[in-house]
Coordinates of C-alpha atoms in Angstrom, one line a residue:
Chain A
X1 CA 0.1 -0.2 -0.2
X2 CA 1.2 3.1 -1.0
X3 CA 1.5 6.3 1.9
X4 CA 2.0 3.5 4.8
X5 CA 3.7 4.6 8.1
X6 CA 4.8 2.8 11.5
X7 CA 3.5 3.7 14.9
X8 CA 5.2 2.7 17.6
X9 CA 3.0 1.1 20.2
X10 CA 4.1 3.4 22.4
X11 CA 2.7 6.3 20.3
X12 CA -0.6 4.6 19.9
X13 CA -2.6 7.2 22.3
X14 CA -1.9 9.9 19.7
X15 CA -4.3 8.2 17.6
X16 CA -6.9 8.1 20.1
X17 CA -6.1 11.8 20.9
X18 CA -6.0 13.3 17.8
X19 CA -9.4 11.8 16.9
X20 CA -10.8 13.2 20.2
X21 CA -9.3 16.5 19.5
X22 CA -10.6 16.9 15.9
X23 CA -14.2 16.1 17.4
X24 CA -15.1 12.6 17.6
X25 CA -16.7 10.6 19.8
X26 CA -14.1 7.8 19.9
X27 CA -15.0 4.4 20.6
X28 CA -13.1 1.1 21.1
X29 CA -12.7 -2.2 22.3
X30 CA -12.5 -2.8 25.8
X31 CA -12.7 -5.9 27.9
X32 CA -15.6 -6.2 30.0
X33 CA -17.6 -9.3 32.2
X34 CA -15.2 -11.6 29.8
X35 CA -15.8 -10.5 26.5
X36 CA -14.6 -7.5 24.0
X37 CA -17.1 -4.7 24.3
X38 CA -16.9 -1.4 22.3
X39 CA -17.4 1.4 23.9
X40 CA -16.2 5.1 24.9
X41 CA -12.5 4.8 24.6
X42 CA -10.4 8.1 26.0
X43 CA -7.1 6.7 26.5
X44 CA -5.1 3.2 25.6
X45 CA -4.9 1.6 29.1
X46 CA -8.6 1.1 28.3
X47 CA -7.6 -1.2 25.2
X48 CA -7.8 -5.0 26.0
X49 CA -3.9 -5.6 26.3
X50 CA -3.0 -8.7 25.9
X51 CA -6.2 -10.3 25.9
X52 CA -6.5 -13.8 24.6
X53 CA -9.9 -15.1 23.7
X54 CA -11.1 -18.7 23.4
X55 CA -14.3 -18.9 21.6
X56 CA -16.0 -22.3 21.2
X57 CA -19.4 -23.0 20.3
X58 CA -21.5 -21.5 23.2
X59 CA -18.1 -20.5 25.2
X60 CA -16.4 -17.3 25.5
X61 CA -13.1 -17.0 27.6
X62 CA -11.0 -14.5 27.9
X63 CA -7.2 -14.7 29.6
X64 CA -4.9 -11.8 30.3
X65 CA -1.4 -12.3 29.4
X66 CA 1.9 -10.0 28.7
X67 CA 1.3 -10.3 25.1
X68 CA 2.2 -7.0 24.0
X69 CA -1.0 -6.4 21.9
X70 CA -4.2 -4.5 22.0
X71 CA -5.8 -6.3 19.4
X72 CA -5.0 -10.3 19.9
X73 CA -8.5 -11.4 19.7
X74 CA -11.0 -11.6 17.0
X75 CA -14.3 -10.0 18.3
X76 CA -16.7 -9.5 20.4
X77 CA -20.5 -9.8 20.7
X78 CA -21.6 -5.9 19.5
X79 CA -19.9 -5.2 16.1
X80 CA -20.6 -1.9 14.4
X81 CA -24.4 -2.6 14.6
X82 CA -25.8 -1.1 17.5
X83 CA -23.8 2.3 17.0
X84 CA -26.0 2.7 13.3
X85 CA -28.7 0.6 13.7
X86 CA -29.6 1.4 17.5
X87 CA -31.3 -1.3 19.7
X88 CA -33.9 0.9 20.6
X89 CA -34.8 4.1 18.7
X90 CA -37.1 6.7 19.0
X91 CA -39.0 7.2 15.5
X92 CA -41.4 9.9 16.3
X93 CA -43.3 11.7 19.0
X94 CA -46.9 12.3 19.1
X95 CA -49.1 14.9 20.6
X96 CA -52.7 15.2 21.6
X97 CA -54.1 18.4 23.0
X98 CA -57.6 19.0 24.4
X99 CA -59.4 19.1 21.5
X100 CA -57.8 15.7 19.9
X101 CA -56.0 17.2 17.8
X102 CA -52.8 15.2 17.3
X103 CA -49.3 16.8 16.3
X104 CA -46.8 14.5 15.0
X105 CA -42.8 15.4 15.1
X106 CA -39.9 13.9 14.0
X107 CA -37.4 12.4 16.9
X108 CA -34.5 14.8 16.4
X109 CA -31.7 13.2 18.3
X110 CA -28.8 14.7 17.1
X111 CA -25.6 12.8 17.7
X112 CA -23.3 15.4 19.7
X113 CA -20.3 13.9 17.7
X114 CA -19.7 11.9 15.1
X115 CA -18.3 8.2 15.8
X116 CA -15.0 7.1 15.3
X117 CA -14.4 3.7 15.9
X118 CA -11.1 1.9 16.4
X119 CA -10.5 -1.6 16.0
X120 CA -12.9 -2.3 13.3
X121 CA -12.7 -5.7 11.6
X122 CA -13.1 -6.8 8.2
X123 CA -16.2 -9.3 9.1
X124 CA -17.8 -5.8 10.4
X125 CA -17.2 -3.8 7.3
X126 CA -18.2 -6.2 5.2
X127 CA -21.7 -6.4 7.3
X128 CA -21.8 -2.7 7.4
X129 CA -21.6 -2.6 3.9
X130 CA -24.7 -4.8 3.8
X131 CA -26.6 -2.9 6.4
X132 CA -26.0 0.1 4.2
X133 CA -27.3 -1.7 1.3
X134 CA -30.4 -2.4 3.5
X135 CA -31.2 1.0 5.1
X136 CA -29.9 3.6 2.5
X137 CA -29.8 2.2 -0.9
X138 CA -33.5 0.6 -1.5
X139 CA -36.3 2.7 -2.4
X140 CA -36.5 4.1 1.1
X141 CA -33.9 5.6 3.5
X142 CA -33.7 5.5 7.0
X143 CA -32.7 8.9 8.5
X144 CA -32.0 7.7 11.4
X145 CA -28.7 5.1 10.4
X146 CA -28.3 7.5 7.6
X147 CA -27.3 10.4 10.1
X148 CA -24.8 8.6 12.3
X149 CA -23.4 6.8 9.2
X150 CA -22.7 10.1 7.5
X151 CA -19.8 11.1 9.6
X152 CA -18.8 7.6 10.8
X153 CA -14.9 7.3 10.8
X154 CA -13.5 3.3 10.8
X155 CA -9.9 2.6 11.8
X156 CA -9.9 -0.8 10.8
X157 CA -7.4 -3.5 12.2
X158 CA -6.6 -6.6 10.2
X159 CA -7.4 -10.1 12.2
X160 CA -4.7 -11.7 13.4
X161 CA -6.2 -14.3 16.2
X162 CA -9.2 -15.7 14.5
X163 CA -11.6 -17.5 17.0
X164 CA -12.3 -21.2 16.8
X165 CA -15.5 -19.9 15.5
X166 CA -14.3 -17.8 12.7
X167 CA -14.9 -18.7 9.2
X168 CA -14.4 -14.8 7.5
X169 CA -11.8 -16.6 4.9
X170 CA -14.5 -18.9 3.4
X171 CA -17.0 -16.0 2.7
X172 CA -14.3 -14.1 1.5
X173 CA -15.0 -11.0 4.1
X174 CA -11.9 -11.4 5.9
X175 CA -9.5 -11.6 7.8
X176 CA -7.9 -8.8 5.7
X177 CA -9.9 -5.6 5.5
X178 CA -9.5 -4.9 1.8
X179 CA -12.2 -1.6 1.5
X180 CA -14.4 0.6 3.2
X181 CA -12.4 1.9 6.3
X182 CA -10.8 5.3 7.1
X183 CA -7.3 3.9 8.2
X184 CA -6.1 0.3 8.3
X185 CA -3.9 -1.3 10.8
X186 CA -1.3 -4.6 11.0
X187 CA -0.5 -4.9 14.6
X188 CA 3.2 -6.2 15.2
X189 CA 4.7 -6.5 18.7
X190 CA 6.4 -3.3 18.3
X191 CA 3.4 -1.5 17.0
X192 CA 1.3 -0.5 13.8
X193 CA 1.6 -0.4 10.1
X194 CA -0.8 2.2 9.0
X195 CA -2.4 2.8 5.7
X196 CA -5.0 5.1 4.9
X197 CA -8.4 4.1 3.0
X198 CA -9.7 7.8 2.7
X199 CA -8.7 11.2 2.4
X200 CA -9.9 11.7 5.9
X201 CA -7.7 8.5 6.8
X202 CA -4.8 10.3 4.6
X203 CA -5.1 13.4 6.9
X204 CA -5.0 11.9 10.1
X205 CA -1.9 10.0 9.4
X206 CA -0.5 13.3 9.0
X207 CA -1.2 14.3 12.3
X208 CA 0.6 10.9 13.7
X209 CA 4.6 10.3 14.7
X210 CA 5.2 7.8 12.0
X211 CA 8.5 6.1 11.0
X212 CA 8.8 4.6 7.7
X213 CA 7.6 0.7 7.6
X214 CA 10.9 -1.5 7.1
X215 CA 10.6 -4.8 4.9
X216 CA 10.9 -6.7 7.7
X217 CA 8.0 -5.8 9.2
X218 CA 6.0 -5.4 6.2
X219 CA 6.9 -9.5 5.9
X220 CA 5.9 -9.9 9.1
X221 CA 2.1 -8.4 8.4
X222 CA 2.1 -10.9 5.3
X223 CA 3.0 -13.9 7.4
X224 CA 0.1 -13.2 10.2
X225 CA -2.8 -12.7 7.1
X226 CA -1.4 -15.4 5.8
X227 CA -1.6 -17.4 9.3
X228 CA -5.1 -16.0 9.9
X229 CA -6.7 -17.8 7.3
X230 CA -5.0 -20.7 7.6
X231 CA -5.9 -21.1 11.6
X232 CA -9.7 -20.9 10.5
X233 CA -11.4 -24.6 10.5
X234 CA -15.1 -23.7 9.8
X235 CA -16.3 -23.1 6.6
X236 CA -19.5 -22.4 4.6
X237 CA -20.0 -23.4 1.3
X238 CA -19.6 -20.7 -1.4
X239 CA -22.0 -19.2 -3.4
X240 CA -25.9 -18.8 -3.3
X241 CA -27.7 -21.3 -1.3
X242 CA -31.4 -20.4 -2.3
X243 CA -32.3 -23.0 -4.6
X244 CA -30.2 -26.2 -2.0
X245 CA -31.8 -24.6 1.0
X246 CA -35.6 -24.5 -0.8
X247 CA -34.8 -28.0 -2.2
X248 CA -34.6 -29.2 1.3
X249 CA -37.2 -27.4 2.9
X250 CA -38.9 -30.5 4.4
X251 CA -35.1 -32.1 5.3
X252 CA -35.2 -33.4 8.7
X253 CA -32.3 -31.7 10.2
X254 CA -34.6 -28.7 10.5
X255 CA -36.5 -30.3 13.3
X256 CA -33.2 -31.7 14.9
X257 CA -32.0 -28.0 15.2
X258 CA -34.9 -27.2 16.7
X259 CA -35.2 -29.6 19.1
X260 CA -31.9 -27.8 20.6
X261 CA -33.0 -24.4 19.9
X262 CA -34.4 -22.3 22.4
X263 CA -35.8 -19.3 20.0
X264 CA -33.6 -17.1 22.4
X265 CA -32.9 -14.8 19.5
X266 CA -29.2 -14.3 20.8
X267 CA -28.1 -15.1 17.3
X268 CA -29.7 -12.7 15.6
X269 CA -28.6 -9.9 18.2
X270 CA -25.4 -10.7 17.7
X271 CA -25.6 -11.1 14.0
X272 CA -24.0 -8.1 12.4
X273 CA -26.2 -8.0 9.1
X274 CA -29.3 -9.0 10.9
X275 CA -32.0 -5.6 10.5
X276 CA -35.4 -6.9 12.0
X277 CA -37.1 -4.9 14.1
X278 CA -40.3 -4.0 15.4
X279 CA -42.0 -0.9 16.5
X280 CA -43.9 0.2 19.8
X281 CA -45.9 2.7 21.1
X282 CA -44.8 3.9 24.5
X283 CA -47.3 6.4 25.8
X284 CA -46.4 9.1 28.6
X285 CA -47.6 8.3 31.9
X286 CA -48.8 11.7 32.4
X287 CA -50.7 12.1 28.9
X288 CA -48.4 14.7 27.7
X289 CA -47.4 12.6 24.8
X290 CA -47.0 9.3 22.9
X291 CA -43.3 8.3 21.8
X292 CA -43.5 5.6 19.0
X293 CA -40.3 3.3 19.2
X294 CA -38.2 0.7 17.3
X295 CA -36.7 -2.1 18.5
X296 CA -34.4 -5.1 17.6
X297 CA -36.7 -8.1 16.8
X298 CA -35.7 -11.5 15.8
X299 CA -37.0 -14.1 13.3
X300 CA -36.7 -16.4 16.2
X301 CA -39.7 -14.5 18.2
X302 CA -43.2 -16.0 17.6
X303 CA -44.9 -12.3 17.3
X304 CA -42.4 -11.7 14.5
X305 CA -44.9 -14.0 12.2
X306 CA -47.9 -12.5 13.8
X307 CA -51.1 -11.8 11.0
X308 CA -54.4 -11.2 12.3
X309 CA -54.7 -14.0 14.7
X310 CA -52.6 -16.4 13.1
X311 CA -48.5 -16.8 13.9
X312 CA -47.1 -18.1 10.5
X313 CA -44.0 -19.9 11.6
X314 CA -45.1 -21.0 15.2
X315 CA -42.8 -24.1 15.2
X316 CA -39.0 -23.3 15.9
X317 CA -38.0 -25.3 13.4
X318 CA -39.6 -22.9 10.8
X319 CA -38.1 -20.0 12.7
X320 CA -34.5 -21.4 11.9
X321 CA -35.2 -22.6 8.6
X322 CA -36.5 -18.9 8.0
X323 CA -33.1 -17.6 9.2
X324 CA -30.9 -19.8 7.6
X325 CA -32.5 -19.8 4.5
X326 CA -32.9 -15.4 4.8
X327 CA -29.1 -15.3 5.4
X328 CA -27.4 -17.8 3.3
X329 CA -30.2 -17.8 0.0
X330 CA -32.6 -14.9 0.1
X331 CA -30.1 -12.6 1.0
X332 CA -28.4 -13.2 -2.7
X333 CA -32.0 -12.3 -4.1
X334 CA -32.4 -8.8 -2.2
X335 CA -28.7 -7.7 -1.7
X336 CA -26.5 -9.3 -4.4
X337 CA -24.5 -11.7 -1.8
X338 CA -25.0 -14.1 1.3
X339 CA -26.1 -12.2 4.7
X340 CA -23.0 -13.9 6.8
X341 CA -20.0 -12.5 6.7
X342 CA -18.3 -15.3 8.6
X343 CA -17.7 -13.5 11.9
X344 CA -18.8 -16.7 13.8
X345 CA -20.9 -14.5 16.2
X346 CA -23.9 -17.1 16.2
X347 CA -22.1 -19.8 17.2
X348 CA -20.5 -18.9 20.1
X349 CA -23.2 -16.9 21.9
X350 CA -25.6 -19.2 20.9
X351 CA -26.3 -20.8 24.4
X352 CA -26.6 -24.2 23.4
X353 CA -23.9 -23.8 20.6
X354 CA -26.4 -24.1 17.3
X355 CA -23.4 -24.4 14.7
X356 CA -24.1 -22.3 11.9
X357 CA -21.7 -24.1 9.7
X358 CA -22.2 -27.5 10.5
X359 CA -26.1 -27.1 10.5
X360 CA -25.9 -26.0 7.1
X361 CA -23.6 -29.0 6.3
X362 CA -26.4 -31.0 7.7
X363 CA -29.1 -29.8 5.8
X364 CA -27.2 -29.9 2.6
X365 CA -25.5 -32.9 2.8
X366 CA -28.8 -35.2 3.1
X367 CA -29.5 -34.9 -0.5
X368 CA -32.9 -34.8 0.9
X369 CA -35.7 -33.3 -1.3
Chain B
X1 CA -34.8 7.6 -3.0
X2 CA -37.4 8.4 -0.3
X3 CA -36.8 9.3 3.5
X4 CA -38.8 7.5 5.8
X5 CA -41.7 10.0 7.2
X6 CA -43.7 10.3 9.8
X7 CA -47.6 10.0 10.2
X8 CA -50.0 12.8 8.5
X9 CA -52.9 13.7 10.7
X10 CA -56.6 12.6 9.2
X11 CA -60.0 12.7 10.9
X12 CA -62.6 10.7 10.9
X13 CA -65.4 11.9 8.3
X14 CA -67.8 8.8 8.7
X15 CA -68.3 5.3 10.5
X16 CA -70.0 2.4 9.3
X17 CA -70.8 -0.9 11.2
X18 CA -70.5 -3.4 8.5
X19 CA -70.7 -6.4 10.5
X20 CA -70.7 -7.2 14.6
X21 CA -66.7 -7.0 14.0
X22 CA -66.2 -5.1 10.8
X23 CA -66.1 -1.4 10.3
X24 CA -65.4 1.0 8.1
X25 CA -63.6 4.6 8.2
X26 CA -63.7 7.3 6.1
X27 CA -60.8 9.5 6.4
X28 CA -60.1 12.8 5.5
X29 CA -56.1 14.5 5.5
X30 CA -56.3 17.8 7.7
X31 CA -53.3 19.5 6.1
X32 CA -54.7 20.9 2.5
X33 CA -51.8 20.6 0.7
X34 CA -51.6 16.7 1.9
X35 CA -54.9 16.3 0.7
X36 CA -54.2 17.5 -2.8
X37 CA -51.3 15.7 -3.1
X38 CA -52.8 12.3 -1.9
X39 CA -53.3 9.7 -4.8
X40 CA -53.2 6.0 -4.5
X41 CA -53.5 3.4 -6.6
X42 CA -56.2 0.3 -6.1
X43 CA -54.5 -2.6 -3.9
X44 CA -52.2 -0.3 -2.3
X45 CA -52.5 0.4 1.7
X46 CA -51.7 2.8 4.3
X47 CA -50.1 2.8 7.8
X48 CA -53.1 3.8 10.3
X49 CA -52.0 5.2 13.7
X50 CA -54.3 5.1 17.1
X51 CA -52.7 7.6 19.4
X52 CA -51.0 6.2 22.3
X53 CA -51.7 2.8 21.0
X54 CA -49.8 1.9 17.6
X55 CA -50.2 1.1 14.0
X56 CA -51.8 -1.2 11.7
X57 CA -51.7 -1.6 8.0
X58 CA -54.9 -1.6 6.5
X59 CA -55.7 -1.5 2.8
X60 CA -57.4 1.6 0.8
X61 CA -61.1 0.5 -0.1
X62 CA -61.8 4.0 -1.7
X63 CA -62.6 5.1 -4.9
X64 CA -59.4 5.7 -6.3
X65 CA -60.4 8.8 -8.9
X66 CA -61.9 10.4 -5.1
X67 CA -58.4 10.2 -3.1
X68 CA -59.6 13.0 -1.0
X69 CA -61.7 10.5 1.3
X70 CA -59.8 7.6 2.4
X71 CA -61.6 4.6 3.1
X72 CA -60.9 1.5 5.0
X73 CA -62.8 -1.2 6.0
X74 CA -61.4 -2.9 9.4
X75 CA -62.1 -6.2 11.0
X76 CA -61.7 -5.8 14.8
X77 CA -59.0 -8.0 16.1
X78 CA -56.3 -6.9 17.8
X79 CA -55.1 -3.6 20.4
X80 CA -54.8 -1.1 17.4
X81 CA -58.0 -2.3 15.5
X82 CA -60.2 -2.5 18.7
X83 CA -59.4 1.4 19.3
X84 CA -59.8 2.3 15.7
X85 CA -63.5 0.7 16.5
X86 CA -64.2 3.4 18.9
X87 CA -63.6 6.3 16.8
X88 CA -66.3 8.4 16.0
X89 CA -67.1 11.4 13.3
X90 CA -64.5 14.1 14.1
X91 CA -61.6 12.0 16.0
X92 CA -58.4 12.4 15.0
X93 CA -55.8 9.6 14.0
X94 CA -52.4 9.4 12.2
X95 CA -51.7 8.0 8.3
X96 CA -48.4 7.2 6.6
X97 CA -49.4 5.9 2.8
X98 CA -49.6 4.5 0.0
X99 CA -47.5 1.8 0.3
X100 CA -46.9 -1.3 -1.8
X101 CA -47.5 -2.3 -5.3
X102 CA -51.0 -2.9 -6.0
X103 CA -53.4 -4.4 -9.2
X104 CA -52.4 -4.3 -12.0
X105 CA -55.0 -2.2 -13.7
X106 CA -52.9 -1.3 -16.7
X107 CA -53.2 -5.4 -17.9
X108 CA -57.1 -5.4 -17.8
X109 CA -57.9 -3.8 -20.6
X110 CA -60.0 -5.7 -23.4
X111 CA -59.6 -8.5 -21.3
X112 CA -62.2 -10.5 -19.0
X113 CA -61.7 -9.6 -15.6
X114 CA -62.2 -12.3 -12.7
X115 CA -62.5 -10.8 -8.7
X116 CA -62.0 -13.9 -6.3
X117 CA -62.3 -13.0 -2.6
X118 CA -62.9 -14.4 0.8
X119 CA -63.9 -13.0 3.8
X120 CA -62.8 -9.4 4.4
X121 CA -61.0 -9.9 1.2
X122 CA -63.6 -8.2 -0.5
X123 CA -62.4 -4.9 0.6
X124 CA -58.8 -4.4 -1.2
X125 CA -60.4 -5.3 -4.8
X126 CA -63.2 -2.6 -3.8
X127 CA -61.1 0.2 -5.9
X128 CA -60.8 -2.0 -8.6
X129 CA -64.3 -2.2 -8.7
X130 CA -64.8 1.2 -8.6
X131 CA -62.4 1.9 -11.9
X132 CA -64.2 -1.1 -13.8
X133 CA -67.8 0.1 -13.5
X134 CA -66.7 3.5 -14.4
X135 CA -64.9 3.0 -17.0
X136 CA -66.9 -0.5 -18.1
X137 CA -66.4 -0.4 -21.9
X138 CA -63.2 -0.4 -21.2
X139 CA -63.3 -4.4 -20.0
X140 CA -64.8 -7.4 -21.5
X141 CA -66.7 -9.4 -19.1
X142 CA -66.4 -9.0 -15.3
X143 CA -67.2 -12.0 -12.9
X144 CA -66.8 -10.6 -8.9
X145 CA -66.6 -13.8 -6.8
X146 CA -66.7 -13.6 -3.0
X147 CA -67.0 -16.4 -0.1
X148 CA -67.6 -16.3 3.4
X149 CA -67.4 -18.7 6.1
X150 CA -71.2 -18.3 7.2
X151 CA -73.6 -16.4 5.2
X152 CA -74.3 -13.7 8.0
X153 CA -70.5 -12.6 7.2
X154 CA -71.3 -10.9 4.3
X155 CA -71.2 -7.3 4.0
X156 CA -71.9 -5.1 1.4
X157 CA -75.0 -6.9 -0.1
X158 CA -76.8 -4.2 -1.8
X159 CA -73.4 -3.8 -3.7
X160 CA -73.4 -7.2 -5.0
X161 CA -77.0 -6.8 -6.0
X162 CA -75.9 -3.4 -7.9
X163 CA -73.1 -5.0 -9.5
X164 CA -74.8 -7.7 -10.7
X165 CA -77.6 -5.9 -12.5
X166 CA -74.8 -4.5 -15.2
X167 CA -74.2 -6.0 -18.4
X168 CA -71.9 -8.7 -18.8
X169 CA -71.2 -8.6 -15.0
X170 CA -71.7 -11.9 -13.4
X171 CA -71.8 -11.7 -9.2
X172 CA -71.7 -14.8 -7.4
X173 CA -71.5 -15.6 -4.0
X174 CA -70.7 -18.9 -1.8
X175 CA -70.7 -19.7 2.0
X176 CA -69.5 -22.3 4.0
X177 CA -72.3 -22.8 6.3
X178 CA -75.8 -21.0 5.1
X179 CA -78.2 -19.4 7.1
X180 CA -81.9 -18.7 6.2
X181 CA -82.3 -16.4 3.5
X182 CA -79.3 -17.6 1.6
X183 CA -79.5 -17.4 -2.3
X184 CA -75.8 -17.5 -3.2
X185 CA -74.1 -21.1 -3.3
X186 CA -73.1 -23.2 -0.1
X187 CA -69.3 -24.4 -0.3
X188 CA -66.1 -22.8 -0.9
X189 CA -65.5 -20.1 -3.4
X190 CA -63.9 -22.7 -5.6
X191 CA -67.8 -24.1 -6.0
X192 CA -68.7 -21.2 -7.8
X193 CA -65.7 -21.9 -10.7
X194 CA -68.2 -24.2 -12.1
X195 CA -70.7 -21.2 -13.4
X196 CA -68.1 -18.8 -14.6
X197 CA -69.0 -17.1 -17.6
X198 CA -65.8 -15.9 -18.7
X199 CA -62.8 -17.0 -20.9
X200 CA -60.0 -18.0 -18.4
X201 CA -57.3 -18.0 -21.1
X202 CA -58.1 -14.5 -22.0
X203 CA -58.8 -13.1 -18.2
X204 CA -57.1 -11.5 -15.5
X205 CA -57.9 -12.5 -12.2
X206 CA -57.0 -11.1 -9.0
X207 CA -57.6 -12.4 -6.0
X208 CA -57.4 -11.5 -1.9
X209 CA -58.6 -13.6 0.8
X210 CA -56.9 -16.3 3.4
X211 CA -54.1 -17.9 2.0
X212 CA -55.5 -21.3 2.2
X213 CA -58.4 -20.1 -0.2
X214 CA -56.0 -18.8 -2.7
X215 CA -53.9 -21.4 -2.9
X216 CA -56.8 -23.6 -3.3
X217 CA -58.5 -21.2 -6.0
X218 CA -55.2 -20.6 -7.8
X219 CA -54.2 -23.9 -8.5
X220 CA -58.0 -24.3 -10.1
X221 CA -58.1 -21.7 -12.1
X222 CA -54.5 -22.6 -13.5
X223 CA -55.8 -26.1 -14.3
X224 CA -59.0 -24.6 -16.1
X225 CA -56.7 -22.7 -18.5
X226 CA -55.7 -19.2 -16.4
X227 CA -52.0 -18.3 -17.4
X228 CA -50.0 -18.0 -14.2
X229 CA -49.0 -14.5 -14.9
X230 CA -52.8 -13.6 -15.1
X231 CA -53.5 -14.6 -11.6
X232 CA -52.4 -11.7 -9.1
X233 CA -52.7 -12.2 -5.3
X234 CA -52.8 -9.9 -2.7
X235 CA -50.5 -11.0 0.4
X236 CA -50.3 -10.8 4.0
X237 CA -47.7 -10.8 6.6
X238 CA -47.1 -9.0 9.7
X239 CA -46.0 -5.3 8.2
X240 CA -44.5 -2.9 10.9
X241 CA -42.9 0.1 8.8
X242 CA -43.9 -0.5 5.3
X243 CA -40.8 0.7 3.7
X244 CA -38.9 -2.6 3.3
X245 CA -36.8 -2.1 6.5
X246 CA -38.3 -4.4 9.9
X247 CA -38.1 -7.4 7.7
X248 CA -41.5 -8.8 9.3
X249 CA -43.2 -8.9 6.0
X250 CA -40.4 -11.4 4.1
X251 CA -41.8 -14.2 1.7
X252 CA -38.5 -15.6 0.5
X253 CA -36.6 -12.4 -1.2
X254 CA -40.1 -10.6 -1.6
X255 CA -41.1 -7.5 1.1
X256 CA -44.6 -8.0 0.7
X257 CA -45.1 -4.0 2.0
X258 CA -42.6 -3.0 -0.5
X259 CA -42.9 -5.6 -3.2
X260 CA -46.3 -6.3 -3.2
X261 CA -48.7 -6.6 -1.6
X262 CA -49.8 -7.4 -4.7
X263 CA -48.1 -10.5 -7.0
X264 CA -48.6 -12.4 -9.8
X265 CA -48.8 -16.1 -9.5
X266 CA -45.7 -16.8 -10.9
X267 CA -43.4 -14.5 -8.7
X268 CA -44.5 -16.6 -5.7
X269 CA -45.4 -19.8 -7.0
X270 CA -42.5 -21.8 -5.2
X271 CA -43.4 -20.4 -2.3
X272 CA -47.1 -19.9 -2.2
X273 CA -48.9 -22.7 0.0
X274 CA -45.9 -23.8 1.8
X275 CA -46.1 -23.7 5.6
X276 CA -44.1 -21.6 7.9
X277 CA -42.7 -19.3 5.4

């Protein structure tokens, strides 16, 4: 990459300070309650230094080591999704006067500052692009998502420690970030190779104390890219699975999954591309008005498919089938690619360890018609 | 690209109790500019908002050539529709719309037209019938079929009688269970197909009703010679945002609120009638 530079580990705090100084609300990874979470970041000491994660289906375990790395883990449950598509969002407010007249006003929650996120993964950038297609590029755009997206600044960090649940190499979305960022970092023990992906990124680099990048540093980064790809043991079959899954709509494995599935919706909450929401009314207790809210919803909930006295997907096997056939099939027809970016979150955070890759293989492998 | 908007204010102009659980609201936009700008296509729907309770999608069943009066016929089922049932003339509510793709009016010229409905599915086709009757010469024979569970569920009997008196217009009614004074057929709406006096191979069908009824009726019409591109169905799924974002109304790759609610049979044939989809 042209115009790269090397930021020594002891100078990493400069990046946080410069972003804050330019008016950004800086968000970055931190270890909290045994998991990596993304929250307000004001100093390097908050970063998850030396944290190594052991992630398996239904198991996430963090160990703090002396490893001189801030990003020696793959991801946490959140991704970028909650920063742009908020878990709860006010869409409008209504007021009624004493004559019964209504007045509607758009929720006008201006963000105080644009967001800058440090530590974005390739899978999250791929997911963000998909959420952009859903919320911004159709016939209607979502003004709430659009407002936050517009100012968003992204500092990607290439993944060096994929989890056992990761399979971004098979979906083509990682582990290396290739597009969609302002800055991209490769972490080495002594610091970071930094490159820009936008004009904003280039401008930021000018303010950092960068050294020239040495050949041996580039070589180390290339080795880590290769290693991160080869370390992945899970995979999804490539391509559009719409027809293959549709041909197996009555496969017995849907029921086998349903017998383990709790319909809890953890998978859809941690999925960086899932976009479902329901709308809810919250009248103020003093009668002065009513707030119309949007909240994340899940196709695993009973209410998701409710119509006039009837639940279309009353059985969990129908809900899991809906989720998987949408994610790996219908997404291709809706948005031109799979809805799965290989982050593995749905596997890690499923309380019973239902494994997207294994379940897909079981349904496709049966040859059932 | 349009930004998803907030509701407009409407008032109830008239309220008609059609049956013990079905009522019609005629609504008028309060703001003159909004009223002047509002147009809808037959088959589209609005989101009606009841203050402090929430929104429901309701098809527009008024006359598309008189869009200043927005008519909605609603069954009392849940919290919102139950509250809407209690509104009186002069009461205010919110409205977003119109949304979705409606009936294929541009494909009907010079053809026979068949309308097959079940239960409250008779409402979304009213704007179609209004157009057909106003410009009767543009279309050939028209057949209007309505099926109900019990003969007492039939609403708008006078309208059916009125349409039946028009030239080249056949009106056939069926009830699964018939009470006294029922002059229609007894059985499912499909039992009426025997008596159809139209050329199915050169007809366009518009259908709205419970999904099992639409599945059975479509298959039978196909067997009788109707084409897969000539049967149009108004589909129903949970719709909350009406702009293709909330995800509830997905049907395979379709968003029913945005890509439908009206689809030609061919577009949904692979999923139609499948359980749990």
